[in-house]
Structures are given as C-alpha cells and as structure tokens.
Amino acid sequence: MNSNSTKSIDYRSLITELGNNEQFSGFMELFCKYTDEPYSYTASPLYKYALKFFTPREYCHPTFVECDQSCWDMLLQLLFVSREADCKFVQTEGIAPELVLSYLSLKDVAVSTLSLQELKSLLLCLLTDAFAELLPHIIGSCIDQEYAEQLTDYQSLTREELLRMYGCSEHSSAEQIKMIDHLYSRLSNYYLQVK
C-alpha cells in the first residue's frame, strides 16, 4: 500500500503498516504472543506499563480528517517516553500550548505545523523506537500484574512504584534498573512541564 494514501491514521493502521514491513514481520509474530489484542493501543504492554502514565493534555495541533483524534495523545506519550526526542510545551497566546519537538531530522518543530505525511512518518518512527527500546524490557520484566492493575491510567509514579511494578529488586540487572530510571526521568520531566 502506498504510504501517501489517504487511509485513516490510527494505532491499528500504523501497526498494520509496520507489520507489512519485512523487517518488522518477525517482531509482530512475537508481539502477538504477549498481547491478545495487538491492534489495540490501550491493550499493548507498552501502553499498560509505560505510556499510560503520561497524562494527555491539550496542545496545539492541526486537524486532519484522515487522522483519528487518539493519535494526538499517542504522539505526546511516545514523544515524552522516547530517548531520542526532546520536547517541551511552549505557552502561546491561545488556550493550549505548542508542543515543540526535536527528533531525528526535525529540529524545534511545533506539532501544529506538521503535515499529515510528517505526522504519520513521525508516529511510525516513534512506535518503532518504542518497540525496539522499551518493549523488550517490559516483556522481559517480572511485572507485578496485581500491583499494575491497581495503578490507574495517568497516575504519576515514584521510582519505587515503578521498581515494584516491574518486579525489580537489588538482584535485577543494571540494564533493567537503567530502563526504570529512564522511564522515571521522562515521567518526572513531563509532570514538571504540565504542572
């Protein structure tokens, strides 16, 4: 399928496009083993154990008929969790702030100036990064399911709460602790900006 098509953009269509990529198809087979609903954003382990803690907020963005409204929350969450993205809210004269990002070749770009194709490409890259960098740690963790279910969406977590949810202890690998510290740092940065 041509990526310039006017087909609706949502999590399902993005995952389908990634799954159609030869280099990603093996990953999709593996991913399907860890979730009953691989095409549901909120059922994804990535969402349930990381992204859901970044409370969506209003910000300036374009309106595209072809773009599902949920993409804007997903974009915000993926940007703020990404190691590679630098993003900040910039107050404007309007009601909502601008979300300004630097990621890959984009430097200090306001989300409100993105074209539909730029948005789609950005979401595909951010999802790929999240699947490559964060998801293996989530899948490889001993998630405390009972504790994780007690944590509500958009709850600001302490480092200790993250360690507990991920089943980390003093015996956990340095890499696992590093991932928790990264997630905690990104969450803290986010909540400092949205206060």
mmCIF file of C-alpha atoms in Angstrom, residues 2-186:
data_model
loop_
_atom_site.group_PDB
_atom_site.id
_atom_site.type_symbol
_atom_site.label_atom_id
_atom_site.label_comp_id
_atom_site.label_asym_id
_atom_site.label_seq_id
_atom_site.Cartn_x
_atom_site.Cartn_y
_atom_site.Cartn_z
ATOM 1 C CA ASN A 2 1.231 3.478 -0.820
ATOM 2 C CA SER A 3 2.134 5.373 2.359
ATOM 3 C CA ASN A 4 0.759 8.552 0.762
ATOM 4 C CA SER A 5 -2.730 7.079 0.683
ATOM 5 C CA THR A 6 -5.490 8.966 2.440
ATOM 6 C CA LYS A 7 -6.425 5.959 4.543
ATOM 7 C CA SER A 8 -7.273 6.838 8.132
ATOM 8 C CA ILE A 9 -4.349 7.085 10.534
ATOM 9 C CA ASP A 10 -4.805 5.374 13.881
ATOM 10 C CA TYR A 11 -2.888 2.848 16.002
ATOM 11 C CA ARG A 12 -4.315 -0.112 14.070
ATOM 12 C CA SER A 13 -3.327 1.294 10.666
ATOM 13 C CA LEU A 14 0.168 2.188 11.914
ATOM 14 C CA ILE A 15 0.750 -1.297 13.378
ATOM 15 C CA THR A 16 -0.598 -2.867 10.189
ATOM 16 C CA GLU A 17 1.826 -0.797 8.109
ATOM 17 C CA LEU A 18 4.734 -1.740 10.375
ATOM 18 C CA GLY A 19 3.680 -5.408 10.234
ATOM 19 C CA ASN A 20 3.713 -5.294 6.421
ATOM 20 C CA ASN A 21 7.394 -4.286 6.536
ATOM 21 C CA GLU A 22 9.539 -7.424 6.079
ATOM 22 C CA GLN A 23 11.983 -6.377 8.797
ATOM 23 C CA PHE A 24 9.132 -5.935 11.268
ATOM 24 C CA SER A 25 7.014 -9.013 10.486
ATOM 25 C CA GLY A 26 9.024 -11.348 12.761
ATOM 26 C CA PHE A 27 8.576 -8.869 15.564
ATOM 27 C CA MET A 28 4.812 -8.819 15.006
ATOM 28 C CA GLU A 29 4.664 -12.603 15.390
ATOM 29 C CA LEU A 30 6.494 -12.312 18.705
ATOM 30 C CA PHE A 31 4.447 -9.284 19.828
ATOM 31 C CA CYS A 32 1.200 -11.204 19.236
ATOM 32 C CA LYS A 33 2.345 -13.764 21.827
ATOM 33 C CA TYR A 34 2.384 -11.052 24.512
ATOM 34 C CA THR A 35 -0.983 -9.447 23.894
ATOM 35 C CA ASP A 36 -4.401 -10.762 22.955
ATOM 36 C CA GLU A 37 -5.151 -7.515 21.133
ATOM 37 C CA PRO A 38 -2.058 -6.493 19.131
ATOM 38 C CA TYR A 39 -4.002 -3.786 17.279
ATOM 39 C CA SER A 40 -5.327 -2.082 20.414
ATOM 40 C CA TYR A 41 -3.221 0.779 21.733
ATOM 41 C CA THR A 42 -4.538 0.550 25.302
ATOM 42 C CA ALA A 43 -4.120 -3.249 25.419
ATOM 43 C CA SER A 44 -0.472 -3.015 24.373
ATOM 44 C CA PRO A 45 2.103 -3.852 27.085
ATOM 45 C CA LEU A 46 3.856 -0.654 26.001
ATOM 46 C CA TYR A 47 0.776 1.366 26.933
ATOM 47 C CA LYS A 48 -0.208 -0.596 30.042
ATOM 48 C CA TYR A 49 3.225 -0.464 31.703
ATOM 49 C CA ALA A 50 4.681 2.832 30.455
ATOM 50 C CA LEU A 51 2.729 5.175 28.188
ATOM 51 C CA LYS A 52 -0.475 5.317 30.228
ATOM 52 C CA PHE A 53 1.317 7.218 32.999
ATOM 53 C CA PHE A 54 1.865 10.246 30.726
ATOM 54 C CA THR A 55 -1.424 12.079 31.251
ATOM 55 C CA PRO A 56 -2.570 13.531 27.929
ATOM 56 C CA ARG A 57 -3.057 17.278 27.860
ATOM 57 C CA GLU A 58 -4.341 19.731 25.306
ATOM 58 C CA TYR A 59 -1.804 21.224 22.914
ATOM 59 C CA CYS A 60 -1.962 22.925 19.518
ATOM 60 C CA HIS A 61 -2.132 20.519 16.607
ATOM 61 C CA PRO A 62 -3.607 20.514 13.119
ATOM 62 C CA THR A 63 -6.922 18.855 12.368
ATOM 63 C CA PHE A 64 -6.832 16.177 9.685
ATOM 64 C CA VAL A 65 -9.982 14.353 8.599
ATOM 65 C CA GLU A 66 -7.848 11.239 7.970
ATOM 66 C CA CYS A 67 -6.325 11.262 11.478
ATOM 67 C CA ASP A 68 -8.059 9.633 14.428
ATOM 68 C CA GLN A 69 -8.227 12.016 17.408
ATOM 69 C CA SER A 70 -6.457 9.421 19.609
ATOM 70 C CA CYS A 71 -3.249 9.929 17.573
ATOM 71 C CA TRP A 72 -2.554 13.228 19.346
ATOM 72 C CA ASP A 73 -2.448 11.629 22.814
ATOM 73 C CA MET A 74 -0.374 8.755 21.426
ATOM 74 C CA LEU A 75 2.049 11.212 19.788
ATOM 75 C CA LEU A 76 2.500 13.109 23.044
ATOM 76 C CA GLN A 77 3.079 9.901 25.043
ATOM 77 C CA LEU A 78 5.536 8.440 22.526
ATOM 78 C CA LEU A 79 7.496 11.696 22.298
ATOM 79 C CA PHE A 80 7.864 12.082 26.036
ATOM 80 C CA VAL A 81 8.915 8.459 26.617
ATOM 81 C CA SER A 82 11.460 8.443 23.765
ATOM 82 C CA ARG A 83 15.193 8.569 24.500
ATOM 83 C CA GLU A 84 15.772 10.299 21.173
ATOM 84 C CA ALA A 85 13.126 13.015 21.388
ATOM 85 C CA ASP A 86 13.477 16.361 23.054
ATOM 86 C CA CYS A 87 10.110 18.014 23.540
ATOM 87 C CA LYS A 88 8.621 20.842 25.521
ATOM 88 C CA PHE A 89 5.428 22.793 25.878
ATOM 89 C CA VAL A 90 5.671 26.442 24.888
ATOM 90 C CA GLN A 91 2.966 28.778 26.128
ATOM 91 C CA THR A 92 1.202 30.764 23.411
ATOM 92 C CA GLU A 93 -1.458 33.445 23.346
ATOM 93 C CA GLY A 94 -4.040 30.744 22.720
ATOM 94 C CA ILE A 95 -5.630 28.459 25.290
ATOM 95 C CA ALA A 96 -3.410 25.462 24.512
ATOM 96 C CA PRO A 97 0.405 25.493 24.423
ATOM 97 C CA GLU A 98 2.517 24.499 21.445
ATOM 98 C CA LEU A 99 4.321 21.158 21.674
ATOM 99 C CA VAL A 100 7.781 21.758 20.203
ATOM 100 C CA LEU A 101 9.929 18.751 19.373
ATOM 101 C CA SER A 102 13.351 17.769 18.128
ATOM 102 C CA TYR A 103 13.589 14.192 16.890
ATOM 103 C CA LEU A 104 15.808 12.714 14.186
ATOM 104 C CA SER A 105 15.936 15.304 11.376
ATOM 105 C CA LEU A 106 13.222 17.502 12.930
ATOM 106 C CA LYS A 107 14.670 20.362 14.977
ATOM 107 C CA ASP A 108 12.482 22.635 17.128
ATOM 108 C CA VAL A 109 9.341 21.880 15.126
ATOM 109 C CA ALA A 110 5.912 22.796 16.504
ATOM 110 C CA VAL A 111 3.442 19.916 16.171
ATOM 111 C CA SER A 112 0.869 22.422 14.886
ATOM 112 C CA THR A 113 2.981 22.876 11.726
ATOM 113 C CA LEU A 114 3.206 19.176 10.797
ATOM 114 C CA SER A 115 1.680 17.918 7.570
ATOM 115 C CA LEU A 116 -0.360 14.708 7.582
ATOM 116 C CA GLN A 117 2.517 12.788 5.988
ATOM 117 C CA GLU A 118 5.026 14.192 8.517
ATOM 118 C CA LEU A 119 2.725 13.172 11.369
ATOM 119 C CA LYS A 120 2.356 9.643 10.016
ATOM 120 C CA SER A 121 6.109 9.243 9.477
ATOM 121 C CA LEU A 122 6.794 10.613 12.953
ATOM 122 C CA LEU A 123 4.332 8.195 14.587
ATOM 123 C CA LEU A 124 5.785 5.234 12.666
ATOM 124 C CA CYS A 125 9.344 6.141 13.740
ATOM 125 C CA LEU A 126 8.350 6.721 17.366
ATOM 126 C CA LEU A 127 6.437 3.431 17.543
ATOM 127 C CA THR A 128 9.383 1.574 16.022
ATOM 128 C CA ASP A 129 11.741 3.145 18.576
ATOM 129 C CA ALA A 130 9.413 2.333 21.478
ATOM 130 C CA PHE A 131 9.027 -1.263 20.313
ATOM 131 C CA ALA A 132 12.798 -1.633 19.926
ATOM 132 C CA GLU A 133 13.951 0.183 23.064
ATOM 133 C CA LEU A 134 11.238 -0.153 25.691
ATOM 134 C CA LEU A 135 9.108 -3.154 24.836
ATOM 135 C CA PRO A 136 11.868 -5.796 25.259
ATOM 136 C CA HIS A 137 12.406 -4.549 28.842
ATOM 137 C CA ILE A 138 8.683 -4.649 29.549
ATOM 138 C CA ILE A 139 8.270 -8.144 28.126
ATOM 139 C CA GLY A 140 11.426 -9.329 29.912
ATOM 140 C CA SER A 141 10.293 -7.973 33.286
ATOM 141 C CA CYS A 142 8.517 -9.838 36.029
ATOM 142 C CA ILE A 143 5.600 -7.401 36.002
ATOM 143 C CA ASP A 144 3.612 -7.462 39.240
ATOM 144 C CA GLN A 145 0.251 -7.821 37.482
ATOM 145 C CA GLU A 146 -1.853 -7.378 40.610
ATOM 146 C CA TYR A 147 0.005 -4.199 41.580
ATOM 147 C CA ALA A 148 -0.020 -2.887 37.993
ATOM 148 C CA GLU A 149 -3.806 -3.252 37.854
ATOM 149 C CA GLN A 150 -4.135 -1.058 40.953
ATOM 150 C CA LEU A 151 -2.308 1.772 39.191
ATOM 151 C CA THR A 152 -4.694 3.989 37.307
ATOM 152 C CA ASP A 153 -4.099 5.481 33.884
ATOM 153 C CA TYR A 154 -2.279 8.798 34.027
ATOM 154 C CA GLN A 155 -1.043 8.285 37.576
ATOM 155 C CA SER A 156 2.263 9.986 38.352
ATOM 156 C CA LEU A 157 4.538 7.295 39.786
ATOM 157 C CA THR A 158 7.515 7.376 42.110
ATOM 158 C CA ARG A 159 10.681 5.484 41.217
ATOM 159 C CA GLU A 160 9.866 2.950 43.955
ATOM 160 C CA GLU A 161 6.412 2.336 42.466
ATOM 161 C CA LEU A 162 7.950 1.744 39.042
ATOM 162 C CA LEU A 163 10.527 -0.647 40.516
ATOM 163 C CA ARG A 164 7.744 -2.558 42.264
ATOM 164 C CA MET A 165 5.521 -2.713 39.173
ATOM 165 C CA TYR A 166 8.439 -4.032 37.082
ATOM 166 C CA GLY A 167 9.317 -6.585 39.768
ATOM 167 C CA CYS A 168 12.804 -5.146 40.258
ATOM 168 C CA SER A 169 14.996 -5.842 43.258
ATOM 169 C CA GLU A 170 18.666 -5.497 44.187
ATOM 170 C CA HIS A 171 19.216 -8.635 42.050
ATOM 171 C CA SER A 172 17.824 -7.032 38.884
ATOM 172 C CA SER A 173 20.167 -6.342 36.009
ATOM 173 C CA ALA A 174 21.841 -2.956 35.680
ATOM 174 C CA GLU A 175 20.152 -2.620 32.288
ATOM 175 C CA GLN A 176 16.703 -3.145 33.807
ATOM 176 C CA ILE A 177 17.377 -0.541 36.521
ATOM 177 C CA LYS A 178 18.679 1.840 33.847
ATOM 178 C CA MET A 179 15.405 1.451 31.904
ATOM 179 C CA ILE A 180 13.359 2.176 35.059
ATOM 180 C CA ASP A 181 15.490 5.248 35.759
ATOM 181 C CA HIS A 182 14.987 6.423 32.171
ATOM 182 C CA LEU A 183 11.217 5.983 32.438
ATOM 183 C CA TYR A 184 11.127 7.741 35.804
ATOM 184 C CA SER A 185 13.235 10.613 34.444
ATOM 185 C CA ARG A 186 10.927 11.051 31.441
#
